[in-house]
Short mmCIF file of C-alpha atoms in Angstrom, two decimals:
data_model
loop_
_atom_site.label_atom_id
_atom_site.label_comp_id
_atom_site.label_asym_id
_atom_site.label_seq_id
_atom_site.Cartn_x
_atom_site.Cartn_y
_atom_site.Cartn_z
CA MET A 338 0.00 0.00 0.00
CA ARG A 339 1.11 3.55 -0.72
CA GLN A 340 0.60 6.15 1.97
CA PHE A 341 0.15 9.90 1.55
CA THR A 342 -0.55 12.86 3.81
CA VAL A 343 -3.18 15.32 2.62
CA ARG A 344 -1.51 18.68 1.98
CA PRO A 345 -3.08 22.04 2.97
CA ASP A 346 -3.80 22.92 -0.66
CA ASP A 347 -5.84 19.71 -0.95
CA ASN A 348 -8.04 20.57 2.02
CA ASP A 349 -11.79 19.99 1.42
CA VAL A 350 -11.10 18.29 -1.92
CA ARG A 351 -13.11 15.24 -2.93
CA LEU A 352 -11.25 11.95 -3.00
CA ASP A 353 -11.68 11.51 -6.76
CA ARG A 354 -10.41 15.07 -7.31
CA TRP A 355 -7.40 14.32 -5.13
CA PHE A 356 -6.48 11.48 -7.48
CA LYS A 357 -6.85 13.83 -10.46
CA ARG A 358 -4.43 16.24 -8.85
CA ASN A 359 -1.85 13.89 -7.42
CA LEU A 360 -2.21 10.61 -9.32
CA PRO A 361 -3.65 11.60 -12.69
CA GLU A 362 -2.61 8.28 -14.19
CA VAL A 363 -5.27 6.50 -12.11
CA SER A 364 -8.65 6.48 -13.84
CA PHE A 365 -11.93 7.44 -12.20
CA ALA A 366 -13.19 3.91 -12.83
CA MET A 367 -10.20 2.49 -10.97
CA VAL A 368 -10.69 4.88 -8.04
CA SER A 369 -14.35 3.86 -7.85
CA ARG A 370 -13.40 0.19 -7.88
CA TRP A 371 -10.83 0.67 -5.13
CA ALA A 372 -13.34 2.59 -3.02
CA ARG A 373 -16.07 -0.05 -3.47
CA THR A 374 -13.74 -2.85 -2.44
CA GLY A 375 -12.36 -0.96 0.57
CA GLN A 376 -8.81 -0.64 -0.75
CA ILE A 377 -8.70 3.12 -0.09
CA ARG A 378 -8.37 4.14 3.56
CA VAL A 379 -8.53 7.61 5.10
CA ASP A 380 -7.17 7.58 8.65
CA GLY A 381 -7.70 3.83 8.62
CA LYS A 382 -11.36 4.01 7.57
CA ARG A 383 -13.02 3.19 4.28
CA ALA A 384 -13.78 6.13 2.00
CA ASP A 385 -16.08 6.82 -0.95
CA VAL A 386 -15.16 8.73 -4.08
CA ASP A 387 -17.11 11.76 -2.82
CA THR A 388 -15.42 11.83 0.60
CA ARG A 389 -13.90 15.24 1.28
CA LEU A 390 -10.36 15.18 2.59
CA ILE A 391 -8.94 17.30 5.42
CA ALA A 392 -5.38 18.57 5.52
CA GLY A 393 -3.18 16.28 7.60
CA GLN A 394 -5.22 13.12 7.09
CA SER A 395 -3.45 9.88 6.21
CA LEU A 396 -4.45 8.38 2.87
CA ARG A 397 -3.61 4.80 1.85
CA VAL A 398 -4.07 3.58 -1.72
CA PRO A 399 -3.16 0.34 -3.51
CA PRO A 400 0.39 -0.04 -4.88
CA ALA A 401 1.26 1.13 -8.36
CA GLY A 402 2.13 -2.30 -9.66
CA GLY A 403 1.98 -3.21 -13.34
CA PRO A 404 1.00 -0.91 -16.20
CA LEU A 405 -0.85 2.28 -15.30
CA PRO A 406 -4.53 2.46 -16.25
CA LEU A 407 -5.82 4.92 -18.81
CA ALA A 408 -6.36 8.30 -17.12
CA GLY A 409 -9.98 9.35 -16.98
CA GLY A 410 -11.45 6.00 -17.99
CA GLY A 411 -10.87 2.66 -19.55
CA LYS A 412 -10.52 -0.79 -18.06
CA GLY A 413 -7.75 -1.66 -15.65
CA GLY A 414 -4.26 -2.35 -16.97
CA ARG A 415 -4.33 -0.26 -20.14
CA VAL A 416 -1.57 2.27 -20.62
CA ARG A 417 -2.60 5.79 -21.64
CA LYS A 418 -2.29 6.06 -25.39
CA PRO A 419 -1.10 9.13 -27.26
CA LEU A 420 -3.87 11.22 -28.78
CA THR A 421 -4.62 10.68 -32.45
CA GLU A 422 -4.62 13.48 -35.00
CA GLU A 423 -8.41 13.40 -35.02
CA GLN A 424 -8.55 13.79 -31.23
CA LEU A 425 -6.05 16.65 -31.32
CA HIS A 426 -8.14 18.48 -33.92
CA LEU A 427 -11.31 17.92 -31.89
CA ALA A 428 -9.65 19.26 -28.74
CA GLU A 429 -8.58 22.36 -30.64
CA ASP A 430 -11.93 22.96 -32.36
CA ILE A 431 -14.05 22.92 -29.21
CA VAL A 432 -12.06 25.61 -27.34
CA LEU A 433 -14.06 28.80 -26.76
CA GLU A 434 -11.61 30.70 -24.56
CA GLN A 435 -8.40 29.99 -22.64
CA ASP A 436 -5.83 31.73 -20.48
CA ARG A 437 -3.24 30.82 -17.85
CA ALA A 438 -5.86 29.64 -15.36
CA ALA A 439 -8.69 28.13 -17.39
CA ILE A 440 -9.84 26.57 -20.63
CA VAL A 441 -13.49 26.91 -21.63
CA ILE A 442 -14.76 24.43 -24.20
CA ASN A 443 -18.05 23.88 -26.03
CA LYS A 444 -18.75 20.21 -25.33
CA PRO A 445 -20.54 18.56 -28.25
CA PRO A 446 -23.58 16.35 -27.54
CA GLY A 447 -22.80 12.65 -27.29
CA LEU A 448 -19.31 13.16 -25.84
CA ALA A 449 -19.06 12.10 -22.18
CA THR A 450 -17.34 14.39 -19.71
CA GLN A 451 -15.51 11.54 -17.98
CA GLY A 452 -14.86 7.92 -18.75
CA GLY A 453 -16.47 4.90 -17.18
CA SER A 454 -17.32 1.31 -17.89
CA GLY A 455 -17.37 0.95 -21.68
CA THR A 456 -16.77 4.68 -22.28
CA TYR A 457 -13.51 5.40 -24.06
CA GLU A 458 -14.20 8.72 -25.79
CA HIS A 459 -14.60 11.59 -23.33
CA VAL A 460 -13.45 15.12 -22.57
CA ASP A 461 -11.14 14.00 -19.79
CA GLY A 462 -9.24 11.89 -22.29
CA LEU A 463 -8.58 14.97 -24.44
CA LEU A 464 -7.02 17.10 -21.70
CA ASP A 465 -3.47 16.03 -22.55
CA ALA A 466 -3.84 18.12 -25.70
CA TYR A 467 -3.95 21.28 -23.55
CA ALA A 468 -0.90 20.50 -21.39
CA GLY A 469 2.43 22.03 -22.42
CA ASP A 470 5.84 20.56 -21.72
CA GLY A 471 6.36 20.39 -17.98
CA ASP A 472 2.91 21.82 -17.22
CA PRO A 473 0.44 20.02 -14.96
CA ARG A 474 -2.39 18.17 -16.62
CA PRO A 475 -5.60 20.29 -16.79
CA ARG A 476 -8.46 19.24 -14.50
CA LEU A 477 -12.24 19.16 -14.83
CA VAL A 478 -14.07 21.19 -12.18
CA HIS A 479 -17.68 20.34 -13.11
CA ARG A 480 -19.57 18.03 -15.45
CA LEU A 481 -22.26 17.92 -18.11
CA ASP A 482 -24.40 14.93 -19.03
CA LYS A 483 -23.23 13.01 -22.07
CA ASP A 484 -26.12 14.21 -24.27
CA THR A 485 -26.02 17.80 -22.95
CA SER A 486 -23.94 20.26 -24.96
CA GLY A 487 -22.40 23.60 -24.11
CA VAL A 488 -20.02 25.44 -21.80
CA LEU A 489 -17.60 23.27 -19.82
CA LEU A 490 -14.85 24.77 -17.65
CA VAL A 491 -11.42 23.14 -17.32
CA ALA A 492 -8.78 24.38 -14.85
CA ARG A 493 -5.16 24.55 -15.98
CA THR A 494 -3.51 24.35 -12.53
CA PRO A 495 -4.30 22.76 -9.15
CA GLY A 496 -4.70 26.24 -7.66
CA SER A 497 -7.24 27.39 -10.22
CA ALA A 498 -9.05 24.05 -9.91
CA ALA A 499 -9.49 24.61 -6.18
CA PHE A 500 -10.61 28.21 -6.79
CA PHE A 501 -13.26 27.26 -9.35
CA SER A 502 -14.45 24.28 -7.30
CA ARG A 503 -15.15 26.56 -4.35
CA ARG A 504 -17.18 28.87 -6.59
CA PHE A 505 -19.30 26.00 -7.87
CA SER A 506 -19.85 24.49 -4.42
CA GLY A 507 -20.62 27.95 -3.00
CA ARG A 508 -23.35 28.51 -5.62
CA THR A 509 -21.77 31.76 -6.84
CA ALA A 510 -21.27 30.52 -10.39
CA ARG A 511 -24.17 31.43 -12.70
CA LYS A 512 -25.16 28.76 -15.22
CA ILE A 513 -27.71 29.41 -17.96
CA TYR A 514 -29.20 26.57 -20.00
CA TRP A 515 -31.44 26.59 -23.05
CA ALA A 516 -33.99 23.86 -23.62
CA LEU A 517 -36.93 22.97 -25.81
CA VAL A 518 -39.78 21.50 -23.77
CA MET A 519 -43.02 19.79 -24.66
CA GLY A 520 -46.05 22.05 -24.32
CA VAL A 521 -46.05 25.47 -22.66
CA PRO A 522 -45.84 26.01 -18.87
CA ASP A 523 -48.84 27.86 -17.40
CA ILE A 524 -46.48 30.10 -15.43
CA HIS A 525 -43.93 31.70 -17.75
CA ASP A 526 -41.44 32.63 -15.02
CA GLY A 527 -41.36 30.24 -12.09
CA MET A 528 -39.26 28.45 -9.52
CA ILE A 529 -39.34 24.67 -9.15
CA GLU A 530 -38.43 23.36 -5.71
CA LEU A 531 -38.67 19.58 -5.67
CA PRO A 532 -36.18 17.41 -3.74
CA LEU A 533 -34.47 14.65 -5.72
CA ALA A 534 -33.09 11.22 -4.91
CA LYS A 535 -31.67 8.27 -6.80
CA GLN A 536 -34.35 5.95 -8.10
CA PRO A 537 -34.01 2.48 -6.56
CA GLY A 538 -33.14 -0.33 -8.91
CA THR A 539 -31.39 1.85 -11.50
CA GLY A 540 -27.86 1.70 -10.12
CA GLY A 541 -27.89 5.45 -9.56
CA GLU A 542 -28.41 6.08 -13.27
CA LYS A 543 -31.84 7.66 -12.83
CA MET A 544 -33.21 10.26 -10.44
CA MET A 545 -36.72 10.87 -9.13
CA VAL A 546 -38.68 13.41 -7.10
CA ASP A 547 -38.59 12.37 -3.44
CA GLU A 548 -40.38 14.62 -0.96
CA THR A 549 -39.45 12.44 2.03
CA GLU A 550 -36.48 12.99 4.30
CA HIS A 551 -34.32 11.10 1.79
CA GLY A 552 -34.71 13.74 -0.94
CA MET A 553 -31.95 16.29 -1.50
CA PRO A 554 -33.08 19.92 -1.96
CA ALA A 555 -33.11 21.06 -5.59
CA ARG A 556 -34.12 24.45 -7.02
CA THR A 557 -34.52 25.44 -10.66
CA ARG A 558 -35.76 28.70 -12.14
CA TYR A 559 -37.27 28.66 -15.61
CA ARG A 560 -38.31 31.45 -17.97
CA VAL A 561 -40.23 30.98 -21.21
CA ILE A 562 -38.36 32.69 -24.05
CA ASP A 563 -40.87 31.91 -26.81
CA ARG A 564 -43.56 29.41 -27.70
CA ALA A 565 -44.71 27.53 -30.79
CA GLY A 566 -48.44 27.60 -30.13
CA ASN A 567 -49.20 24.93 -27.55
CA ARG A 568 -46.84 22.45 -29.17
CA ALA A 569 -43.52 23.40 -27.58
CA ALA A 570 -41.73 26.15 -25.69
CA TRP A 571 -38.19 27.49 -25.75
CA VAL A 572 -37.12 28.04 -22.14
CA GLU A 573 -34.16 29.34 -20.17
CA LEU A 574 -33.17 27.26 -17.13
CA GLN A 575 -31.06 28.34 -14.16
CA PRO A 576 -30.12 25.65 -11.63
CA PHE A 577 -29.46 26.93 -8.11
CA THR A 578 -28.35 23.48 -6.98
CA GLY A 579 -26.32 20.86 -8.81
CA ARG A 580 -28.18 17.57 -8.50
CA THR A 581 -27.76 14.85 -11.10
CA HIS A 582 -30.21 15.30 -14.01
CA GLN A 583 -31.85 18.12 -12.05
CA LEU A 584 -33.13 20.13 -15.01
CA ARG A 585 -34.46 17.07 -16.79
CA VAL A 586 -36.29 15.69 -13.75
CA HIS A 587 -37.74 19.06 -12.75
CA MET A 588 -39.17 19.86 -16.18
CA ALA A 589 -40.64 16.37 -16.50
CA ALA A 590 -42.15 16.71 -13.00
CA ILE A 591 -44.19 19.77 -13.97
CA GLY A 592 -45.46 18.06 -17.11
CA HIS A 593 -43.10 19.61 -19.67
CA PRO A 594 -40.23 17.18 -20.36
CA ILE A 595 -37.29 18.35 -22.43
CA VAL A 596 -37.63 17.42 -26.09
CA GLY A 597 -35.65 14.26 -26.79
CA ASP A 598 -35.46 13.17 -23.14
CA GLY A 599 -36.96 9.71 -23.38
CA LYS A 600 -35.39 8.76 -20.06
CA TYR A 601 -37.68 11.02 -18.04
CA GLY A 602 -40.40 11.91 -20.53
CA GLY A 603 -40.95 8.59 -22.29
CA GLN A 604 -42.59 8.68 -25.70
CA GLY A 605 -44.22 11.97 -24.77
CA ALA A 606 -40.86 13.74 -25.04
CA PHE A 607 -40.61 13.66 -28.83
CA LEU A 608 -42.10 16.05 -31.37
CA SER A 609 -43.56 14.73 -34.59
CA GLY A 610 -42.27 15.73 -37.98
CA SER A 611 -38.64 16.47 -38.76
CA ILE A 612 -37.65 17.73 -35.28
CA SER A 613 -34.53 15.89 -34.10
CA ARG A 614 -34.96 13.15 -31.50
CA LYS A 615 -31.73 14.19 -29.76
CA LEU A 616 -31.81 15.84 -26.34
CA HIS A 617 -32.46 19.58 -26.65
CA LEU A 618 -30.56 20.79 -23.58
CA HIS A 619 -27.62 23.19 -23.97
CA ALA A 620 -25.39 24.92 -21.40
CA ARG A 621 -25.63 28.33 -23.03
CA ARG A 622 -23.67 30.55 -20.66
CA LEU A 623 -21.32 30.42 -17.67
CA ARG A 624 -20.45 33.37 -15.49
CA ILE A 625 -17.91 32.80 -12.72
CA GLU A 626 -15.19 34.64 -10.82
CA HIS A 627 -11.66 34.33 -12.19
CA PRO A 628 -8.61 33.64 -9.97
CA GLU A 629 -6.99 36.85 -11.22
CA GLY A 630 -9.92 38.96 -10.03
CA ASP A 631 -11.78 39.32 -13.30
CA LEU A 632 -15.14 37.87 -14.25
CA LEU A 633 -15.20 34.96 -16.69
CA ASP A 634 -18.37 35.19 -18.82
CA VAL A 635 -18.58 32.79 -21.78
CA THR A 636 -21.42 31.92 -24.17
CA ALA A 637 -21.48 28.74 -26.27
CA PRO A 638 -23.18 28.51 -29.69
CA LEU A 639 -25.86 25.87 -30.18
CA PRO A 640 -25.18 22.46 -31.73
CA GLU A 641 -26.53 21.87 -35.21
CA HIS A 642 -29.61 19.81 -34.26
CA PHE A 643 -30.76 22.35 -31.65
CA SER A 644 -30.27 25.32 -33.96
CA LYS A 645 -32.18 23.58 -36.75
CA SER A 646 -35.09 22.74 -34.43
CA LEU A 647 -35.39 26.38 -33.36
CA GLU A 648 -35.57 27.42 -36.99
CA GLN A 649 -38.20 24.81 -37.83
CA LEU A 650 -40.38 25.96 -34.92
CA GLY A 651 -40.13 29.60 -36.01
CA PHE A 652 -37.80 30.81 -33.25
CA THR A 653 -34.99 33.34 -33.76
CA GLU A 654 -31.81 32.23 -32.03
CA THR A 655 -30.44 35.75 -31.57
CA GLU A 656 -33.47 36.73 -29.47
CA GLY A 657 -32.96 34.05 -26.84
CA ASP A 658 -30.38 35.69 -24.56
CA LEU A 659 -32.44 37.25 -21.77
CA PRO A 660 -30.90 39.79 -19.37
CA LEU A 661 -28.98 38.04 -16.60
CA GLU A 662 -30.84 39.12 -13.51
CA ALA A 663 -29.58 38.99 -9.95
CA PRO A 664 -30.22 35.56 -8.42
CA VAL A 665 -33.25 36.63 -6.37
CA LEU A 666 -35.02 33.48 -5.26
CA VAL A 667 -38.80 33.36 -5.01
CA GLU A 668 -40.04 33.82 -1.45
CA PRO A 669 -41.78 30.76 0.03
CA LYS A 670 -45.23 32.38 0.29
CA THR A 671 -45.45 34.03 -3.10
CA LEU A 672 -48.19 33.14 -5.53
CA GLU A 673 -45.75 31.98 -8.20
CA LYS A 674 -44.19 29.34 -5.98
CA ARG A 675 -47.47 28.04 -4.63
CA ALA A 676 -48.92 27.76 -8.12
CA ALA A 677 -45.84 26.01 -9.50
CA LYS A 678 -45.76 23.48 -6.66
CA ALA A 679 -49.51 22.85 -6.92
CA HIS A 680 -49.22 22.31 -10.66
CA ALA A 681 -46.36 19.84 -10.23
CA LYS A 682 -48.13 17.96 -7.45
CA GLN A 683 -51.38 17.72 -9.39
CA TYR A 684 -49.56 16.40 -12.44
CA ARG A 685 -47.81 13.70 -10.40
CA LYS A 686 -51.10 12.62 -8.85
CA GLU A 687 -52.69 12.30 -12.26
CA ARG A 688 -49.77 10.23 -13.49
CA ARG A 689 -50.03 7.85 -10.54
CA GLY A 690 -53.80 7.70 -10.60
CA GLU A 691 -54.09 8.95 -7.04
CA ARG A 692 -56.72 11.61 -7.52
CA ARG A 693 -59.58 11.31 -5.06
CA LYS A 694 -63.05 10.65 -6.39
CA ARG A 695 -65.40 13.60 -6.14
CA ILE A 696 -68.03 13.24 -3.45
CA ASP A 697 -70.80 14.67 -5.62
CA GLY A 698 -70.11 12.32 -8.53
CA PRO A 699 -72.89 10.32 -10.26
CA ALA A 700 -74.50 7.73 -7.98
CA THR A 701 -74.24 4.08 -8.95
CA THR A 702 -76.84 1.33 -8.45
CA GLY A 703 -76.59 -0.21 -5.03
CA ALA A 704 -74.30 2.51 -3.70
CA ARG A 705 -74.31 2.88 0.07
CA LYS A 706 -75.41 6.07 1.73
CA PRO A 707 -72.60 8.25 2.99
CA THR A 708 -71.86 7.93 6.68
CA GLY A 709 -69.81 9.79 9.26
CA GLN A 710 -67.94 12.85 8.06
CA ARG A 711 -68.99 12.26 4.44
CA ALA A 712 -72.65 12.16 5.51
CA ARG A 713 -72.30 15.49 7.28
CA VAL A 714 -70.60 17.01 4.25
CA ALA A 715 -73.28 15.65 1.90
CA GLY A 716 -76.08 16.90 4.18
CA ALA A 717 -74.60 20.36 4.39
CA ALA A 718 -74.27 20.46 0.60
CA ALA A 719 -77.98 19.61 0.27
CA GLY A 720 -78.99 22.40 2.66
CA LYS A 721 -79.86 20.05 5.56
CA ALA A 722 -78.47 20.35 9.06
CA PRO A 723 -76.42 17.30 9.99
CA ALA A 724 -77.86 15.11 12.74
CA LYS A 725 -76.11 15.22 16.08
CA ALA A 726 -74.06 12.28 17.19
CA GLY A 727 -76.06 9.85 19.32
CA ALA A 728 -79.50 10.94 18.07
CA LYS A 729 -81.90 8.10 17.30
CA PRO A 730 -83.66 7.75 13.95
CA GLY A 731 -86.92 9.69 13.85
CA ALA A 732 -86.00 12.11 16.65
CA LYS A 733 -87.15 15.70 16.28
CA PRO A 734 -84.54 18.29 15.37
CA GLY A 735 -83.03 19.68 18.55
CA ALA A 736 -84.03 16.68 20.67
CA LYS A 737 -81.59 15.56 23.31
CA PRO A 738 -79.45 12.52 22.59
CA GLY A 739 -81.21 9.37 23.78
CA ALA A 740 -84.76 10.85 23.55
CA LYS A 741 -87.54 8.59 22.28
CA PRO A 742 -88.61 8.94 18.66
CA ALA A 743 -91.37 11.49 18.09
CA THR A 744 -93.99 8.87 17.05
CA ARG A 745 -97.43 8.10 18.58
CA THR A 746 -98.83 4.59 18.87
CA THR A 747 -102.21 3.40 20.28
CA THR A 748 -103.34 -0.04 21.37
CA ALA A 749 -107.03 -1.10 20.97
CA LYS A 750 -108.73 -3.29 23.64
CA PRO A 751 -110.25 -6.61 22.56
CA GLY A 752 -113.93 -6.23 21.56
CA ALA A 753 -113.93 -2.47 21.70
CA LYS A 754 -115.82 -0.50 19.10
CA PRO A 755 -113.81 1.45 16.67
CA ALA A 756 -113.60 5.12 17.47
CA PRO A 757 -115.95 7.31 15.45
CA ARG A 758 -114.41 9.15 12.59
CA ARG A 759 -114.08 12.83 13.20
CA ALA A 760 -115.57 15.20 10.70
CA ALA A 761 -113.15 17.30 8.80
CA PRO A 762 -113.05 20.93 9.98
CA LYS A 763 -115.11 23.38 7.95
CA ALA A 764 -113.38 25.92 5.89
CA PRO A 765 -114.23 29.53 6.78
CA GLY A 766 -117.21 30.87 4.84
CA THR A 767 -118.65 27.48 3.85
CA LYS A 768 -122.12 26.06 4.71
CA ALA A 769 -123.06 22.57 5.77
CA PRO A 770 -124.77 20.57 3.01
CA GLY A 771 -128.59 20.37 3.38
CA PRO A 772 -130.85 17.34 2.88
CA ARG A 773 -130.83 15.80 -0.54
CA SER A 774 -133.71 16.69 -2.76
CA PRO A 775 -135.37 13.82 -4.56
CA GLY A 776 -134.22 14.26 -8.03
CA LYS A 777 -132.81 12.25 -10.79
CA ARG A 778 -130.30 9.77 -9.77
#
């Protein structure tokens, strides 16, 4: 086993990031495997890839025996290969901006950010193209989903990597996404606050809304830029937290999945006609503090399929950049938040079939009369006062509980004559009928 002491400049760094800084030849897949099997120890205890290290801690890792694995991905035992001419050209073409501290690239859709099981083409594997002779290997400081395109920040040095990582974890970095969604949200400028958790049985590959204590807080602001009738909407998304698949899950949860997102929207996430079936989610803009005191503000052009879809739906790409407002979050008791949460909750209930049946629905043959609370509600709706608890059937309104029913019964003695019938009372102003005159019968 190799043993290291965490340096002060590695304080509060994730374990996988520590490997990127100090042992870049070890792939993320290998680090994950070592962590799962308990081969990595921090102060003698097992550690996960997301464990944050503290300066002065003792770190033990497996020995560096045999050939070094491919950095950033690949299966164990493979030596890092030199980049091909095609890879070098790709690495050069996707650069948007670079300086001594950072490289900003426009990640194309379909290219993974990091490697994993069966993933050999990824951004992390291209970072050697940006390292000069004797310079440290550049490091990723955040990620984008494989099918999401747009702005991706890469740090050139360990110091700038730590600086940018703190800005992302401190929520001071501003990230703007563009997306095409199915339908049009009722509220054109809203905040979605739905906690997320990993969906069981998916190996952590899929997220879900979880409003129990297991859900992690997640906040997303959306603004409708334009709409194509009721068919689709072009929206701007701003995540205020960084949960996995947050934007995709949130938009699907309010009934407007991102176009092309079959994972969370199913077959209802695809537009008919010639609109591309690829995911229409693009990291349009990143605004973050720079280590040298400036402000790094970069915008990434759209990929071809997204740009073509906007044109086919009648949208103008140049009109999509809305003013970047201050990150003022919606107050908990505002109308916008209540309406957005109610809309999302109602949609989920409809999807699960958990809507309650209406009390005043059409009666069915043989249906039982409502009892208890439902009987009181039904009686009040019909304009009748509900009977008090404990009252017997037939009791007069206002009678005390336990009183006898307001009915009158008589018992005739054996052999007694029947009581004479009483004459009906005369109406005022009427005369009694006189004797019949003998006339025609």
